[in-house]
Short mmCIF file of C-alpha atoms in Angstrom, two decimals:
data_model
loop_
_atom_site.label_atom_id
_atom_site.label_comp_id
_atom_site.label_asym_id
_atom_site.label_seq_id
_atom_site.Cartn_x
_atom_site.Cartn_y
_atom_site.Cartn_z
CA MET A 1 -33.99 -15.55 -32.17
CA ASN A 2 -31.19 -17.48 -32.81
CA ARG A 3 -31.80 -19.95 -30.05
CA PRO A 4 -32.65 -23.45 -30.70
CA MET A 5 -36.48 -24.35 -30.13
CA TYR A 6 -37.58 -27.87 -29.76
CA TYR A 7 -41.17 -28.58 -30.79
CA ASN A 8 -42.75 -31.60 -29.86
CA TYR A 9 -45.97 -32.73 -28.46
CA ALA A 10 -48.35 -30.03 -29.43
CA SER A 11 -45.56 -27.32 -30.50
CA GLN A 12 -44.71 -26.80 -27.07
CA VAL A 13 -41.38 -25.16 -26.31
CA TYR A 14 -39.18 -26.23 -23.65
CA ALA A 15 -37.06 -23.98 -21.68
CA PRO A 16 -33.39 -23.76 -22.02
CA ILE A 17 -31.21 -25.54 -19.40
CA PRO A 18 -29.53 -22.57 -17.04
CA ASN A 19 -25.84 -22.10 -17.23
CA ARG A 20 -23.57 -23.22 -14.58
CA GLN A 21 -23.24 -20.49 -11.72
CA TYR A 22 -19.85 -19.15 -11.31
CA TYR A 23 -19.70 -18.15 -8.02
CA ARG A 24 -17.83 -19.92 -4.95
CA SER A 25 -19.64 -21.75 -2.62
CA GLU A 26 -19.13 -20.99 1.02
CA GLU A 27 -19.05 -24.90 1.77
CA GLU A 28 -15.95 -25.49 -0.03
CA PRO A 29 -12.55 -24.61 1.47
CA ARG A 30 -10.53 -22.10 -0.45
CA LYS A 31 -7.43 -23.54 -1.94
CA GLU A 32 -4.56 -21.06 -1.76
CA VAL A 33 -1.07 -21.84 -2.27
CA PRO A 34 1.47 -19.64 -0.22
CA VAL A 35 3.63 -17.80 -2.80
CA ILE A 36 7.14 -17.09 -1.48
CA PRO A 37 8.89 -14.61 -3.80
CA LYS A 38 12.53 -15.31 -4.64
CA ASN A 39 15.30 -13.13 -5.29
CA VAL A 40 13.43 -9.60 -4.10
CA MET A 41 15.54 -6.63 -4.37
CA TYR A 42 14.60 -3.27 -2.32
CA THR A 43 15.81 -0.28 -3.54
CA THR A 44 15.56 3.43 -1.83
CA ALA A 45 17.07 6.57 -3.34
CA VAL A 46 19.61 7.71 -1.02
CA GLU A 47 21.13 11.14 -0.67
CA PRO A 48 24.09 10.96 1.30
CA LYS A 49 24.65 14.60 1.75
CA PHE A 50 21.24 15.35 3.04
CA THR A 51 21.58 12.36 5.19
CA GLU A 52 24.64 13.70 6.56
CA HIS A 53 23.17 17.14 7.41
CA LEU A 54 20.37 15.47 9.14
CA LEU A 55 22.80 13.54 11.28
CA ALA A 56 24.64 16.50 12.26
CA HIS A 57 21.41 17.55 13.89
CA LYS A 58 20.74 14.39 15.77
CA GLY A 59 19.03 15.28 19.15
CA GLN A 60 18.50 18.74 18.22
CA PRO A 61 15.12 20.49 17.71
CA ILE A 62 14.26 20.87 13.79
CA CYS A 63 11.65 22.29 11.73
CA VAL A 64 11.01 19.71 9.08
CA VAL A 65 8.76 21.14 6.10
CA THR A 66 7.44 18.38 3.98
CA THR A 67 5.18 17.79 0.87
CA VAL A 68 1.84 18.43 3.19
CA GLY A 69 3.03 20.79 5.76
CA LYS A 70 5.48 21.77 8.56
CA LEU A 71 6.52 19.61 11.48
CA GLU A 72 8.56 20.83 14.50
CA GLY A 73 10.20 18.54 17.10
CA THR A 74 13.40 16.76 18.34
CA LEU A 75 15.10 14.70 15.73
CA ASN A 76 15.59 11.52 17.30
CA ASP A 77 17.27 9.34 14.54
CA VAL A 78 17.91 9.25 10.94
CA PHE A 79 17.59 5.82 8.75
CA VAL A 80 18.11 5.32 5.34
CA ASP A 81 14.69 5.99 4.09
CA HIS A 82 13.10 7.89 6.81
CA ILE A 83 13.76 10.21 10.17
CA ALA A 84 12.24 9.97 13.46
CA LEU A 85 11.19 13.11 14.99
CA VAL A 86 9.60 13.46 18.38
CA SER A 87 6.78 16.11 18.37
CA HIS A 88 4.41 16.83 21.37
CA GLY A 89 5.62 13.66 22.88
CA LYS A 90 4.69 11.25 19.74
CA MET A 91 7.43 9.69 17.70
CA GLN A 92 6.58 10.67 14.20
CA HIS A 93 8.53 8.76 11.12
CA ILE A 94 8.78 10.81 8.16
CA ARG A 95 9.94 9.68 4.70
CA LEU A 96 13.13 11.23 3.33
CA CYS A 97 11.62 11.46 -0.07
CA GLU A 98 8.72 13.60 1.30
CA ILE A 99 10.96 16.19 3.09
CA VAL A 100 11.38 19.36 0.95
CA TYR A 101 13.71 20.90 3.52
CA PHE A 102 14.50 21.34 7.10
CA GLU A 103 16.00 23.90 9.24
CA ALA A 104 17.36 23.92 12.91
CA ASP A 105 15.63 25.77 15.49
CA GLY A 106 17.80 28.29 17.17
CA ALA A 107 16.07 27.74 20.73
CA LYS A 108 17.28 24.96 22.73
CA LYS A 109 14.56 22.98 24.54
#
């Protein structure tokens, strides 16, 4: 109702000019500027006593209970944010924040 109408030549209404399309044409190359962040600081929650207990069982078979389930295998290594567990011939990396508890297996493999 509020759009302008142009009457001329025997009251003929002209079609409005279509708006410019806002889509990216495939012919134009994209102009991306690489952004390199400065002063990035990574943080992680470290539980030194828990990590120390895990290190005491390095190379031994353990059972790790996580928030999603239970894993059994040989503790290969302990890192700041995860552990490496060899289970059924596969290396599995488990985040420390997902571990609920672990227990050492009594049977040596």
